[in-house]
Amino acid sequence: NAGVTQTPKFQVLKTGQSMTLQCAQDMNHNSMYWYRQDPGMGLRLIYYSASEGTTDKGEVPNGYNVSRLNKREFSLRLESAAPSQTSVYFCASSEWSGDLSGEQYFGPGTRLTVT
Amino acid sequence: DQQVKQNSPSLSVQEGRISILNCDYTNSMFDYFLWYKKYPAEGPTFLISISSIKDKNEDGRFTVFLNKSAKHLSLHIVPSQPGDSAVYFCAASARGNNDMRFGAGTRLTVK
């Protein structure tokens, strides 16, 4: 089992360019998440998908869109990248009972630089 | 508004001694707490969790303590080993809510 995979591992964008970060999990989890990690800020939730067909905003959704393509895949899109979006992006998945979220399993991250 | 706070950015401990990492939270609705460990260039990995109905949970060398009245939890690692050197994140969520909040992390160095 690969767990949670993310592509690409590294990306450099110019201001105004767009890109999509891909994430896939093979653990049959129903919930998936996108976080960004910035120095001194920990991990901040961008968007999450509690189950296939649903998405919700997290703590810092502005400038991002997401798509839950199927149960396995959850993508994050930056329509017009800004330098403030320079960060490390993590995708995660978990089993959601409808009551409490189980522990989340994280991918290796995508390091994005916007110049 | 950081609802989960880890006020110590770093901690250095001698091998074999106890490491104590602290975490405070402000949202009284949080009732499930987790600790994650992160090595450089890797994603965080789950370490241990505790629900609000307990005040202690142990797993081998790792013990998490929860003080609900103080809105405080701590992670104890005994004995500390060099391989424990990593960044530790505290996280919290509320029942019925899929939104998990993380602290800023504490970098533990075991020498």
mmCIF file of C-alpha atoms in Angstrom:
data_model
loop_
_atom_site.group_PDB
_atom_site.id
_atom_site.type_symbol
_atom_site.label_atom_id
_atom_site.label_comp_id
_atom_site.label_asym_id
_atom_site.label_seq_id
_atom_site.Cartn_x
_atom_site.Cartn_y
_atom_site.Cartn_z
ATOM 1 C CA ASN A 1 0.000 0.000 0.000
ATOM 2 C CA ALA A 2 1.315 3.444 -0.947
ATOM 3 C CA GLY A 3 -0.856 5.262 1.631
ATOM 4 C CA VAL A 4 -1.277 8.900 0.579
ATOM 5 C CA THR A 5 0.587 10.061 -2.502
ATOM 6 C CA GLN A 6 1.020 13.634 -3.725
ATOM 7 C CA THR A 7 2.272 15.076 -6.990
ATOM 8 C CA PRO A 8 4.352 17.032 -7.707
ATOM 9 C CA LYS A 9 6.962 17.043 -4.921
ATOM 10 C CA PHE A 10 8.302 20.471 -5.871
ATOM 11 C CA GLN A 11 6.927 23.300 -8.004
ATOM 12 C CA VAL A 12 7.963 26.855 -8.832
ATOM 13 C CA LEU A 13 5.298 29.171 -10.245
ATOM 14 C CA LYS A 14 5.287 32.774 -11.374
ATOM 15 C CA THR A 15 2.694 35.126 -9.884
ATOM 16 C CA GLY A 16 -0.596 34.709 -11.729
ATOM 17 C CA GLN A 17 0.060 31.186 -13.007
ATOM 18 C CA SER A 18 -2.292 28.359 -12.148
ATOM 19 C CA MET A 19 -1.662 24.775 -11.112
ATOM 20 C CA THR A 20 -3.329 21.745 -9.594
ATOM 21 C CA LEU A 21 -1.877 19.649 -6.799
ATOM 22 C CA GLN A 22 -2.890 16.022 -6.973
ATOM 23 C CA CYS A 23 -3.546 13.671 -4.067
ATOM 24 C CA ALA A 24 -4.609 10.040 -3.946
ATOM 25 C CA GLN A 25 -5.102 7.523 -1.131
ATOM 26 C CA ASP A 26 -5.457 3.761 -1.242
ATOM 27 C CA MET A 27 -6.764 3.163 2.290
ATOM 28 C CA ASN A 28 -10.453 3.442 1.339
ATOM 29 C CA HIS A 29 -10.853 6.419 3.670
ATOM 30 C CA ASN A 30 -13.940 8.541 3.205
ATOM 31 C CA SER A 31 -12.454 11.880 4.357
ATOM 32 C CA MET A 32 -9.634 13.834 2.735
ATOM 33 C CA TYR A 33 -7.952 17.119 3.618
ATOM 34 C CA TRP A 34 -5.591 19.780 2.279
ATOM 35 C CA TYR A 35 -3.285 21.678 4.657
ATOM 36 C CA ARG A 36 -0.562 24.226 4.258
ATOM 37 C CA GLN A 37 2.420 24.451 6.586
ATOM 38 C CA ASP A 38 4.186 27.743 7.146
ATOM 39 C CA PRO A 39 7.024 28.502 9.599
ATOM 40 C CA GLY A 40 5.658 29.269 13.077
ATOM 41 C CA MET A 41 2.079 28.537 11.987
ATOM 42 C CA GLY A 42 1.833 24.779 12.141
ATOM 43 C CA LEU A 43 -0.597 23.114 9.750
ATOM 44 C CA ARG A 44 -3.625 25.094 8.678
ATOM 45 C CA LEU A 45 -6.612 23.441 7.034
ATOM 46 C CA ILE A 46 -7.461 24.795 3.573
ATOM 47 C CA TYR A 47 -10.350 22.557 2.497
ATOM 48 C CA TYR A 48 -11.650 19.161 3.423
ATOM 49 C CA SER A 49 -13.997 16.573 2.011
ATOM 50 C CA ALA A 50 -15.887 14.563 4.608
ATOM 51 C CA SER A 51 -17.093 12.108 1.984
ATOM 52 C CA GLU A 52 -17.193 11.655 -1.774
ATOM 53 C CA GLY A 53 -19.239 14.430 -3.339
ATOM 54 C CA THR A 54 -18.838 16.939 -0.499
ATOM 55 C CA THR A 55 -16.271 19.654 0.167
ATOM 56 C CA ASP A 56 -16.051 22.287 2.891
ATOM 57 C CA LYS A 57 -13.887 25.286 3.640
ATOM 58 C CA GLY A 58 -11.306 25.083 6.374
ATOM 59 C CA GLU A 59 -9.411 27.806 8.143
ATOM 60 C CA VAL A 60 -7.648 29.391 5.125
ATOM 61 C CA PRO A 61 -9.619 28.669 1.891
ATOM 62 C CA ASN A 62 -9.130 31.971 0.037
ATOM 63 C CA GLY A 63 -7.287 31.608 -3.272
ATOM 64 C CA TYR A 64 -7.893 27.862 -3.534
ATOM 65 C CA ASN A 65 -10.431 25.490 -5.040
ATOM 66 C CA VAL A 66 -10.774 21.739 -4.562
ATOM 67 C CA SER A 67 -12.307 18.793 -6.358
ATOM 68 C CA ARG A 68 -13.147 15.414 -4.843
ATOM 69 C CA LEU A 69 -12.834 13.465 -8.063
ATOM 70 C CA ASN A 70 -13.785 10.108 -6.527
ATOM 71 C CA LYS A 71 -13.254 8.353 -3.206
ATOM 72 C CA ARG A 72 -9.504 8.029 -3.833
ATOM 73 C CA GLU A 73 -8.593 11.440 -5.237
ATOM 74 C CA PHE A 74 -8.763 15.004 -3.936
ATOM 75 C CA SER A 75 -7.119 17.824 -5.882
ATOM 76 C CA LEU A 76 -6.233 21.386 -4.871
ATOM 77 C CA ARG A 77 -6.175 24.149 -7.489
ATOM 78 C CA LEU A 78 -4.536 27.549 -7.368
ATOM 79 C CA GLU A 79 -6.199 29.638 -10.076
ATOM 80 C CA SER A 80 -3.874 32.654 -9.866
ATOM 81 C CA ALA A 81 -0.867 31.990 -7.673
ATOM 82 C CA ALA A 82 0.407 34.694 -5.309
ATOM 83 C CA PRO A 83 3.693 34.868 -3.363
ATOM 84 C CA SER A 84 1.657 34.475 -0.137
ATOM 85 C CA GLN A 85 0.825 30.947 -1.311
ATOM 86 C CA THR A 86 4.468 29.904 -1.073
ATOM 87 C CA SER A 87 4.251 27.029 1.388
ATOM 88 C CA VAL A 88 4.453 23.292 1.887
ATOM 89 C CA TYR A 89 1.144 21.615 1.080
ATOM 90 C CA PHE A 90 0.060 18.358 2.702
ATOM 91 C CA CYS A 91 -2.803 16.113 1.752
ATOM 92 C CA ALA A 92 -4.262 13.761 4.362
ATOM 93 C CA SER A 93 -6.998 11.177 4.665
ATOM 94 C CA SER A 94 -8.913 9.611 7.534
ATOM 95 C CA GLU A 95 -11.907 7.493 8.377
ATOM 96 C CA TRP A 96 -14.814 9.697 9.425
ATOM 97 C CA SER A 97 -17.489 7.988 11.499
ATOM 98 C CA GLY A 98 -19.820 10.967 11.268
ATOM 99 C CA ASP A 99 -18.954 11.680 14.882
ATOM 100 C CA LEU A 100 -15.218 11.785 15.417
ATOM 101 C CA SER A 101 -12.452 11.904 12.860
ATOM 102 C CA GLY A 102 -9.925 9.125 13.217
ATOM 103 C CA GLU A 103 -6.238 9.856 12.997
ATOM 104 C CA GLN A 104 -5.195 11.404 9.720
ATOM 105 C CA TYR A 105 -2.612 9.882 7.396
ATOM 106 C CA PHE A 106 -0.472 12.399 5.563
ATOM 107 C CA GLY A 107 1.259 12.444 2.213
ATOM 108 C CA PRO A 108 4.907 13.523 1.829
ATOM 109 C CA GLY A 109 4.034 17.106 0.876
ATOM 110 C CA THR A 110 4.451 19.456 -2.091
ATOM 111 C CA ARG A 111 6.879 22.345 -1.696
ATOM 112 C CA LEU A 112 5.499 25.266 -3.722
ATOM 113 C CA THR A 113 7.342 28.508 -4.389
ATOM 114 C CA VAL A 114 5.598 31.451 -6.068
ATOM 115 C CA THR A 115 7.907 34.158 -7.384
ATOM 116 C CA ASP B 1 -6.983 33.000 15.963
ATOM 117 C CA GLN B 2 -4.886 30.034 17.045
ATOM 118 C CA GLN B 3 -7.126 27.693 18.976
ATOM 119 C CA VAL B 4 -4.299 25.249 19.676
ATOM 120 C CA LYS B 5 -1.040 26.645 21.016
ATOM 121 C CA GLN B 6 2.356 25.132 21.542
ATOM 122 C CA ASN B 7 4.303 27.858 23.277
ATOM 123 C CA SER B 8 7.723 26.201 23.188
ATOM 124 C CA PRO B 9 9.178 26.243 19.673
ATOM 125 C CA SER B 10 12.023 23.967 20.733
ATOM 126 C CA LEU B 11 13.122 21.577 23.467
ATOM 127 C CA SER B 12 16.474 19.874 24.029
ATOM 128 C CA VAL B 13 16.751 16.753 26.218
ATOM 129 C CA GLN B 14 19.499 14.307 27.113
ATOM 130 C CA GLU B 15 19.149 10.750 25.869
ATOM 131 C CA GLY B 16 17.480 8.559 28.490
ATOM 132 C CA ARG B 17 15.742 11.443 30.239
ATOM 133 C CA ILE B 18 12.073 12.446 30.063
ATOM 134 C CA SER B 19 10.786 14.792 27.342
ATOM 135 C CA ILE B 20 7.657 16.780 28.169
ATOM 136 C CA LEU B 21 5.914 18.642 25.352
ATOM 137 C CA ASN B 22 3.037 20.953 26.210
ATOM 138 C CA CYS B 23 -0.068 22.121 24.384
ATOM 139 C CA ASP B 24 -2.888 24.509 25.325
ATOM 140 C CA TYR B 25 -6.247 24.988 23.629
ATOM 141 C CA THR B 26 -8.916 27.652 23.842
ATOM 142 C CA ASN B 27 -11.980 26.020 22.271
ATOM 143 C CA SER B 28 -13.998 24.225 24.964
ATOM 144 C CA MET B 29 -15.798 22.231 22.251
ATOM 145 C CA PHE B 30 -12.620 20.244 21.473
ATOM 146 C CA ASP B 31 -12.948 16.733 22.793
ATOM 147 C CA TYR B 32 -10.421 14.696 20.832
ATOM 148 C CA PHE B 33 -6.707 15.401 20.925
ATOM 149 C CA LEU B 34 -3.818 13.939 18.974
ATOM 150 C CA TRP B 35 -0.059 14.191 18.753
ATOM 151 C CA TYR B 36 1.791 13.898 15.463
ATOM 152 C CA LYS B 37 5.504 13.559 14.821
ATOM 153 C CA LYS B 38 7.213 14.999 11.760
ATOM 154 C CA TYR B 39 10.657 14.372 10.326
ATOM 155 C CA PRO B 40 12.155 16.778 7.743
ATOM 156 C CA ALA B 41 10.855 16.360 4.171
ATOM 157 C CA GLU B 42 8.155 13.909 5.321
ATOM 158 C CA GLY B 43 4.485 14.236 6.192
ATOM 159 C CA PRO B 44 3.374 14.129 9.845
ATOM 160 C CA THR B 45 2.696 10.680 11.296
ATOM 161 C CA PHE B 46 0.181 9.901 14.014
ATOM 162 C CA LEU B 47 1.682 9.165 17.425
ATOM 163 C CA ILE B 48 -1.002 8.971 20.111
ATOM 164 C CA SER B 49 -4.466 10.343 20.875
ATOM 165 C CA ILE B 50 -6.787 10.923 23.815
ATOM 166 C CA SER B 51 -10.491 11.642 24.071
ATOM 167 C CA SER B 52 -11.990 13.988 26.614
ATOM 168 C CA ILE B 53 -13.489 11.150 28.641
ATOM 169 C CA LYS B 54 -9.964 10.139 29.703
ATOM 170 C CA ASP B 55 -7.177 12.015 31.442
ATOM 171 C CA LYS B 56 -4.317 9.716 30.429
ATOM 172 C CA ASN B 57 -3.411 7.429 27.567
ATOM 173 C CA GLU B 58 -0.231 5.357 27.279
ATOM 174 C CA ASP B 59 1.441 3.675 24.343
ATOM 175 C CA GLY B 60 4.868 2.273 25.110
ATOM 176 C CA ARG B 61 7.272 5.129 25.853
ATOM 177 C CA PHE B 62 4.619 7.743 25.024
ATOM 178 C CA THR B 63 1.966 9.029 27.454
ATOM 179 C CA VAL B 64 -0.481 11.836 26.859
ATOM 180 C CA PHE B 65 -2.109 13.633 29.790
ATOM 181 C CA LEU B 66 -5.225 15.777 29.467
ATOM 182 C CA ASN B 67 -6.323 18.433 31.971
ATOM 183 C CA LYS B 68 -9.717 19.600 30.725
ATOM 184 C CA SER B 69 -10.243 22.247 33.382
ATOM 185 C CA ALA B 70 -6.938 23.900 32.422
ATOM 186 C CA LYS B 71 -7.450 23.193 28.694
ATOM 187 C CA HIS B 72 -3.979 21.713 28.656
ATOM 188 C CA LEU B 73 -2.409 18.515 27.422
ATOM 189 C CA SER B 74 1.096 17.191 27.516
ATOM 190 C CA LEU B 75 3.089 14.436 25.839
ATOM 191 C CA HIS B 76 5.676 12.574 27.918
ATOM 192 C CA ILE B 77 8.376 10.496 26.258
ATOM 193 C CA VAL B 78 10.301 8.196 28.607
ATOM 194 C CA PRO B 79 13.084 7.379 28.037
ATOM 195 C CA SER B 80 13.937 9.796 25.236
ATOM 196 C CA GLN B 81 15.980 8.404 22.342
ATOM 197 C CA PRO B 82 17.916 10.163 19.549
ATOM 198 C CA GLY B 83 15.382 8.827 17.019
ATOM 199 C CA ASP B 84 12.698 10.861 18.820
ATOM 200 C CA SER B 85 14.297 14.055 17.491
ATOM 201 C CA ALA B 86 11.567 15.579 15.309
ATOM 202 C CA VAL B 87 8.883 18.255 15.289
ATOM 203 C CA TYR B 88 5.836 17.342 17.380
ATOM 204 C CA PHE B 89 2.413 18.780 16.568
ATOM 205 C CA CYS B 90 -0.554 18.837 18.918
ATOM 206 C CA ALA B 91 -3.988 18.714 17.220
ATOM 207 C CA ALA B 92 -7.596 18.925 18.376
ATOM 208 C CA SER B 93 -11.070 18.412 16.984
ATOM 209 C CA ALA B 94 -14.665 18.572 18.199
ATOM 210 C CA ARG B 95 -17.235 15.791 18.060
ATOM 211 C CA GLY B 96 -19.315 16.040 14.899
ATOM 212 C CA ASN B 97 -16.743 18.284 13.238
ATOM 213 C CA ASN B 98 -14.242 17.131 10.644
ATOM 214 C CA ASP B 99 -12.140 20.283 11.028
ATOM 215 C CA MET B 100 -8.910 19.523 12.942
ATOM 216 C CA ARG B 101 -6.752 22.349 14.318
ATOM 217 C CA PHE B 102 -3.004 22.046 14.790
ATOM 218 C CA GLY B 103 -0.506 23.841 16.983
ATOM 219 C CA ALA B 104 2.633 25.437 15.556
ATOM 220 C CA GLY B 105 4.820 22.519 16.625
ATOM 221 C CA THR B 106 7.728 21.940 19.038
ATOM 222 C CA ARG B 107 11.103 20.811 17.722
ATOM 223 C CA LEU B 108 12.516 18.149 20.057
ATOM 224 C CA THR B 109 16.239 17.411 19.999
ATOM 225 C CA VAL B 110 17.490 14.399 21.946
ATOM 226 C CA LYS B 111 21.271 14.405 22.403
#
